[in-house]
mmCIF file of C-alpha atoms in Angstrom:
data_model
loop_
_atom_site.group_PDB
_atom_site.id
_atom_site.type_symbol
_atom_site.label_atom_id
_atom_site.label_comp_id
_atom_site.label_asym_id
_atom_site.label_seq_id
_atom_site.Cartn_x
_atom_site.Cartn_y
_atom_site.Cartn_z
ATOM 1 C CA UNK A 901 13.827 12.844 -7.566
ATOM 2 C CA UNK A 902 10.853 13.782 -5.463
ATOM 3 C CA UNK A 903 8.620 10.960 -4.328
ATOM 4 C CA UNK A 904 4.852 10.883 -4.346
ATOM 5 C CA UNK A 905 3.417 13.964 -2.696
ATOM 6 C CA UNK A 906 -0.016 14.377 -1.151
ATOM 7 C CA UNK A 907 -1.943 17.315 0.223
ATOM 8 C CA UNK A 908 -3.178 18.218 2.677
ATOM 9 C CA UNK A 909 -1.389 16.267 5.420
ATOM 10 C CA UNK A 910 -4.283 16.386 7.829
ATOM 11 C CA UNK A 911 -7.914 17.337 7.434
ATOM 12 C CA UNK A 912 -10.855 17.590 9.806
ATOM 13 C CA UNK A 913 -14.357 17.609 8.345
ATOM 14 C CA UNK A 914 -17.898 17.353 9.618
ATOM 15 C CA UNK A 915 -20.366 14.629 8.668
ATOM 16 C CA UNK A 916 -22.142 15.433 5.406
ATOM 17 C CA UNK A 917 -19.367 17.637 4.058
ATOM 18 C CA UNK A 918 -17.310 16.993 0.958
ATOM 19 C CA UNK A 919 -13.520 16.642 0.735
ATOM 20 C CA UNK A 920 -10.911 16.710 -2.048
ATOM 21 C CA UNK A 921 -7.507 15.096 -1.629
ATOM 22 C CA UNK A 922 -4.626 15.677 -4.018
ATOM 23 C CA UNK A 923 -1.711 13.601 -5.218
ATOM 24 C CA UNK A 924 1.304 14.183 -7.458
ATOM 25 C CA UNK A 925 3.048 11.040 -8.732
ATOM 26 C CA UNK A 926 6.750 10.391 -9.148
ATOM 27 C CA UNK A 927 8.034 12.049 -12.304
ATOM 28 C CA UNK A 928 7.575 9.681 -15.253
ATOM 29 C CA UNK A 929 4.910 7.579 -13.555
ATOM 30 C CA UNK A 930 1.620 7.558 -15.427
ATOM 31 C CA UNK A 931 -0.434 5.382 -13.111
ATOM 32 C CA UNK A 932 -1.957 6.586 -9.837
ATOM 33 C CA UNK A 933 -3.863 4.488 -7.316
ATOM 34 C CA UNK A 934 -5.813 5.479 -4.212
ATOM 35 C CA UNK A 935 -6.158 3.432 -1.033
ATOM 36 C CA UNK A 936 -7.976 3.836 2.262
ATOM 37 C CA UNK A 937 -6.258 2.588 5.403
ATOM 38 C CA UNK A 938 -8.190 2.304 8.629
ATOM 39 C CA UNK A 939 -6.130 2.092 11.807
ATOM 40 C CA UNK A 940 -4.792 -1.407 12.384
ATOM 41 C CA UNK A 941 -5.667 -2.696 8.910
ATOM 42 C CA UNK A 942 -3.954 -2.976 5.565
ATOM 43 C CA UNK A 943 -4.716 -0.471 2.790
ATOM 44 C CA UNK A 944 -7.934 -1.068 0.813
ATOM 45 C CA UNK A 945 -7.969 -0.314 -2.915
ATOM 46 C CA UNK A 946 -10.284 2.488 -4.040
ATOM 47 C CA UNK A 947 -9.285 3.484 -7.596
ATOM 48 C CA UNK A 948 -6.556 3.198 -10.185
ATOM 49 C CA UNK A 949 -6.048 5.631 -13.051
ATOM 50 C CA UNK A 950 -3.714 5.304 -16.003
ATOM 51 C CA UNK A 951 -3.334 7.936 -18.693
ATOM 52 C CA UNK A 952 -6.420 9.729 -17.287
ATOM 53 C CA UNK A 953 -8.618 6.650 -17.668
ATOM 54 C CA UNK A 954 -10.077 4.678 -14.755
ATOM 55 C CA UNK A 955 -8.580 1.186 -14.866
ATOM 56 C CA UNK A 956 -9.956 -0.241 -11.671
ATOM 57 C CA UNK A 957 -12.393 0.467 -8.874
ATOM 58 C CA UNK A 958 -12.607 -1.175 -5.478
ATOM 59 C CA UNK A 959 -15.666 -1.921 -3.401
ATOM 60 C CA UNK A 960 -16.447 1.639 -2.319
ATOM 61 C CA UNK A 961 -19.732 3.563 -2.642
ATOM 62 C CA UNK A 962 -20.417 6.114 -5.368
ATOM 63 C CA UNK A 963 -19.705 8.878 -2.847
ATOM 64 C CA UNK A 964 -16.072 8.238 -3.758
ATOM 65 C CA UNK A 965 -14.821 9.560 -7.089
ATOM 66 C CA UNK A 966 -11.480 10.437 -8.616
ATOM 67 C CA UNK A 967 -9.868 11.841 -11.682
ATOM 68 C CA UNK A 968 -6.435 12.157 -13.222
ATOM 69 C CA UNK A 969 -5.151 15.252 -14.965
ATOM 70 C CA UNK A 970 -2.960 15.605 -18.097
ATOM 71 C CA UNK A 971 0.111 16.062 -15.884
ATOM 72 C CA UNK A 972 -0.787 12.707 -14.206
ATOM 73 C CA UNK A 973 -1.636 14.272 -10.853
ATOM 74 C CA UNK A 974 -4.862 13.070 -9.325
ATOM 75 C CA UNK A 975 -7.692 14.063 -7.019
ATOM 76 C CA UNK A 976 -9.878 11.904 -4.813
ATOM 77 C CA UNK A 977 -13.275 13.309 -3.886
ATOM 78 C CA UNK A 978 -15.526 12.029 -1.144
ATOM 79 C CA UNK A 979 -19.053 13.389 -0.809
ATOM 80 C CA UNK A 980 -21.510 13.211 2.084
ATOM 81 C CA UNK A 981 -18.817 12.254 4.580
ATOM 82 C CA UNK A 982 -19.587 9.639 7.217
ATOM 83 C CA UNK A 983 -17.789 8.999 10.497
ATOM 84 C CA UNK A 984 -16.558 5.725 8.993
ATOM 85 C CA UNK A 985 -14.664 7.614 6.301
ATOM 86 C CA UNK A 986 -12.101 8.648 8.910
ATOM 87 C CA UNK A 987 -8.864 7.028 7.757
ATOM 88 C CA UNK A 988 -5.445 7.535 6.211
ATOM 89 C CA UNK A 989 -5.866 8.034 2.476
ATOM 90 C CA UNK A 990 -2.864 6.881 0.499
ATOM 91 C CA UNK A 991 -1.870 7.658 -3.050
ATOM 92 C CA UNK A 992 0.570 5.451 -4.934
ATOM 93 C CA UNK A 993 2.178 5.806 -8.329
ATOM 94 C CA UNK A 994 3.696 3.204 -10.593
ATOM 95 C CA UNK A 995 5.685 3.124 -13.803
ATOM 96 C CA UNK A 996 3.512 0.372 -15.256
ATOM 97 C CA UNK A 997 4.894 -1.095 -18.500
ATOM 98 C CA UNK A 998 5.115 -4.535 -16.894
ATOM 99 C CA UNK A 999 6.581 -3.310 -13.625
ATOM 100 C CA UNK A 1000 3.857 -3.138 -11.013
ATOM 101 C CA UNK A 1001 5.637 -1.807 -7.934
ATOM 102 C CA UNK A 1002 3.602 0.971 -6.384
ATOM 103 C CA UNK A 1003 5.317 3.767 -4.489
ATOM 104 C CA UNK A 1004 3.278 5.439 -1.799
ATOM 105 C CA UNK A 1005 3.002 8.998 -0.624
ATOM 106 C CA UNK A 1006 2.851 10.002 3.049
ATOM 107 C CA UNK A 1007 -0.936 9.981 3.060
ATOM 108 C CA UNK A 1008 -3.673 12.373 4.120
ATOM 109 C CA UNK A 1009 -5.159 11.797 7.553
ATOM 110 C CA UNK A 1010 -8.900 12.530 7.334
ATOM 111 C CA UNK A 1011 -10.924 12.871 10.512
ATOM 112 C CA UNK A 1012 -14.709 13.148 10.241
ATOM 113 C CA UNK A 1013 -16.517 14.458 13.325
ATOM 114 C CA UNK B 1470 -11.806 -13.410 -4.752
ATOM 115 C CA UNK B 1471 -8.148 -12.540 -4.225
ATOM 116 C CA UNK B 1472 -7.073 -12.729 -0.600
ATOM 117 C CA UNK B 1473 -3.905 -12.106 1.407
ATOM 118 C CA UNK B 1474 -3.370 -13.077 5.039
ATOM 119 C CA UNK B 1475 -0.373 -12.487 7.294
ATOM 120 C CA UNK B 1476 0.926 -14.086 10.453
ATOM 121 C CA UNK B 1477 1.707 -13.491 13.174
ATOM 122 C CA UNK B 1478 -0.367 -10.389 13.866
ATOM 123 C CA UNK B 1479 2.363 -9.077 16.151
ATOM 124 C CA UNK B 1480 5.899 -10.212 16.929
ATOM 125 C CA UNK B 1481 8.304 -9.122 19.635
ATOM 126 C CA UNK B 1482 11.971 -9.981 19.224
ATOM 127 C CA UNK B 1483 15.101 -9.269 21.145
ATOM 128 C CA UNK B 1484 17.802 -7.452 19.224
ATOM 129 C CA UNK B 1485 19.745 -10.058 17.252
ATOM 130 C CA UNK B 1486 16.982 -12.694 17.447
ATOM 131 C CA UNK B 1487 16.209 -13.783 13.871
ATOM 132 C CA UNK B 1488 12.686 -14.727 12.778
ATOM 133 C CA UNK B 1489 10.309 -14.936 9.810
ATOM 134 C CA UNK B 1490 7.019 -13.310 8.870
ATOM 135 C CA UNK B 1491 4.486 -15.211 6.792
ATOM 136 C CA UNK B 1492 2.234 -14.028 3.970
ATOM 137 C CA UNK B 1493 -0.285 -16.459 2.459
ATOM 138 C CA UNK B 1494 -2.067 -15.503 -0.742
ATOM 139 C CA UNK B 1495 -4.919 -16.741 -2.880
ATOM 140 C CA UNK B 1496 -4.599 -14.937 -6.189
ATOM 141 C CA UNK B 1497 -5.503 -16.145 -9.640
ATOM 142 C CA UNK B 1498 -2.598 -15.572 -11.982
ATOM 143 C CA UNK B 1499 -0.158 -13.825 -9.663
ATOM 144 C CA UNK B 1500 1.576 -10.921 -11.375
ATOM 145 C CA UNK B 1501 3.570 -9.825 -8.338
ATOM 146 C CA UNK B 1502 3.985 -10.246 -4.576
ATOM 147 C CA UNK B 1503 5.164 -7.139 -2.737
ATOM 148 C CA UNK B 1504 6.559 -6.378 0.695
ATOM 149 C CA UNK B 1505 6.323 -2.968 2.311
ATOM 150 C CA UNK B 1506 7.435 -1.471 5.598
ATOM 151 C CA UNK B 1507 5.153 1.062 7.284
ATOM 152 C CA UNK B 1508 6.043 3.288 10.204
ATOM 153 C CA UNK B 1509 3.196 4.729 12.328
ATOM 154 C CA UNK B 1510 1.288 7.500 10.572
ATOM 155 C CA UNK B 1511 3.344 7.227 7.381
ATOM 156 C CA UNK B 1512 2.871 5.736 3.937
ATOM 157 C CA UNK B 1513 4.165 2.241 3.149
ATOM 158 C CA UNK B 1514 7.791 2.074 2.002
ATOM 159 C CA UNK B 1515 8.510 -0.346 -0.832
ATOM 160 C CA UNK B 1516 10.905 -3.189 0.009
ATOM 161 C CA UNK B 1517 10.672 -6.050 -2.498
ATOM 162 C CA UNK B 1518 8.843 -7.428 -5.528
ATOM 163 C CA UNK B 1519 8.713 -11.172 -6.179
ATOM 164 C CA UNK B 1520 7.302 -12.439 -9.464
ATOM 165 C CA UNK B 1521 7.646 -16.222 -9.501
ATOM 166 C CA UNK B 1522 7.931 -19.178 -7.137
ATOM 167 C CA UNK B 1523 11.503 -19.802 -6.069
ATOM 168 C CA UNK B 1524 12.531 -16.184 -6.386
ATOM 169 C CA UNK B 1525 14.455 -14.548 -3.527
ATOM 170 C CA UNK B 1526 15.400 -10.920 -2.860
ATOM 171 C CA UNK B 1527 17.680 -9.504 -0.151
ATOM 172 C CA UNK B 1528 18.252 -6.083 1.348
ATOM 173 C CA UNK B 1529 20.429 -5.594 4.391
ATOM 174 C CA UNK B 1530 18.930 -7.761 7.172
ATOM 175 C CA UNK B 1531 15.819 -8.661 5.165
ATOM 176 C CA UNK B 1532 15.285 -11.527 2.765
ATOM 177 C CA UNK B 1533 12.025 -12.271 0.952
ATOM 178 C CA UNK B 1534 11.140 -15.617 -0.596
ATOM 179 C CA UNK B 1535 8.159 -16.832 -2.629
ATOM 180 C CA UNK B 1536 6.403 -20.173 -3.118
ATOM 181 C CA UNK B 1537 3.198 -20.904 -5.024
ATOM 182 C CA UNK B 1538 1.068 -20.247 -1.959
ATOM 183 C CA UNK B 1539 3.042 -18.044 0.404
ATOM 184 C CA UNK B 1540 5.905 -15.649 0.905
ATOM 185 C CA UNK B 1541 8.255 -15.242 3.827
ATOM 186 C CA UNK B 1542 10.125 -12.201 5.038
ATOM 187 C CA UNK B 1543 13.163 -13.377 6.968
ATOM 188 C CA UNK B 1544 14.760 -10.915 9.365
ATOM 189 C CA UNK B 1545 18.323 -11.736 10.372
ATOM 190 C CA UNK B 1546 19.817 -10.236 13.544
ATOM 191 C CA UNK B 1547 17.217 -7.449 13.737
ATOM 192 C CA UNK B 1548 17.891 -4.070 15.292
ATOM 193 C CA UNK B 1549 15.450 -1.767 17.120
ATOM 194 C CA UNK B 1550 15.207 0.406 13.993
ATOM 195 C CA UNK B 1551 13.611 -2.554 12.178
ATOM 196 C CA UNK B 1552 10.521 -2.085 14.367
ATOM 197 C CA UNK B 1553 7.572 -1.318 12.069
ATOM 198 C CA UNK B 1554 4.518 -2.900 10.494
ATOM 199 C CA UNK B 1555 5.381 -5.115 7.541
ATOM 200 C CA UNK B 1556 2.721 -5.357 4.842
ATOM 201 C CA UNK B 1557 2.394 -7.941 2.130
ATOM 202 C CA UNK B 1558 0.406 -7.292 -1.065
ATOM 203 C CA UNK B 1559 -0.420 -9.237 -4.213
ATOM 204 C CA UNK B 1560 -1.780 -8.347 -7.628
ATOM 205 C CA UNK B 1561 -3.298 -10.559 -10.287
ATOM 206 C CA UNK B 1562 -3.365 -8.041 -13.124
ATOM 207 C CA UNK B 1563 -1.118 -5.187 -12.103
ATOM 208 C CA UNK B 1564 -3.967 -2.930 -11.135
ATOM 209 C CA UNK B 1565 -5.302 -3.059 -7.617
ATOM 210 C CA UNK B 1566 -3.089 -4.455 -4.912
ATOM 211 C CA UNK B 1567 -4.701 -6.690 -2.304
ATOM 212 C CA UNK B 1568 -3.009 -6.074 1.030
ATOM 213 C CA UNK B 1569 -2.785 -8.260 4.085
ATOM 214 C CA UNK B 1570 -3.449 -6.805 7.540
ATOM 215 C CA UNK B 1571 0.256 -6.579 8.342
ATOM 216 C CA UNK B 1572 2.591 -7.888 11.039
ATOM 217 C CA UNK B 1573 3.606 -5.435 13.779
ATOM 218 C CA UNK B 1574 7.244 -6.094 14.600
ATOM 219 C CA UNK B 1575 8.862 -4.805 17.769
ATOM 220 C CA UNK B 1576 12.593 -5.301 18.280
ATOM 221 C CA UNK B 1577 13.699 -4.702 21.832
ATOM 222 C CA UNK B 1578 17.257 -3.561 22.668
#
């Protein structure tokens, strides 16, 4: 079975621009979470979606938004990019139903110049 | 507020030199404690889930244990290919994971 996939792999944007990152979960997984990982730190929780509903939101500004589609894939949008948004953005999927292990994709490396 | 800390920040071992990594957590109503391995520039790779104090899990040279306040990842006779950052995470309600900063492990041949 394919693991979690993310696209694109790398992205370079300019301050003030907008970006959309995409994620496809493991087949059968209905929950998708997004994390931001700055170099040298652990991942920071941004959002979790389950069955297309937002179930949790981390301490990130409203410039960050996400959605989940009927096929359980997900998009993360970031508006008005700042230099500090440069990071590895990770998507994780989980089976839920009492099992909380999250399986991560390879990430999207976003560089804001 | 839920919090996870890890120590040491970095660890250098000789091949075959066993050691332990520590993860301390402050989480109300722990629903799971997770260990991941992360190679540079890649996503975290799932290793173990621990649900209750006293639980232990093993995989090859790795063994994870859990108490009410901390978890340990024991590495027995490590090899250079075990070099990576090891992340610990906890969740109190199965939604967002709170991650520690990680321990960077280097195993020298």
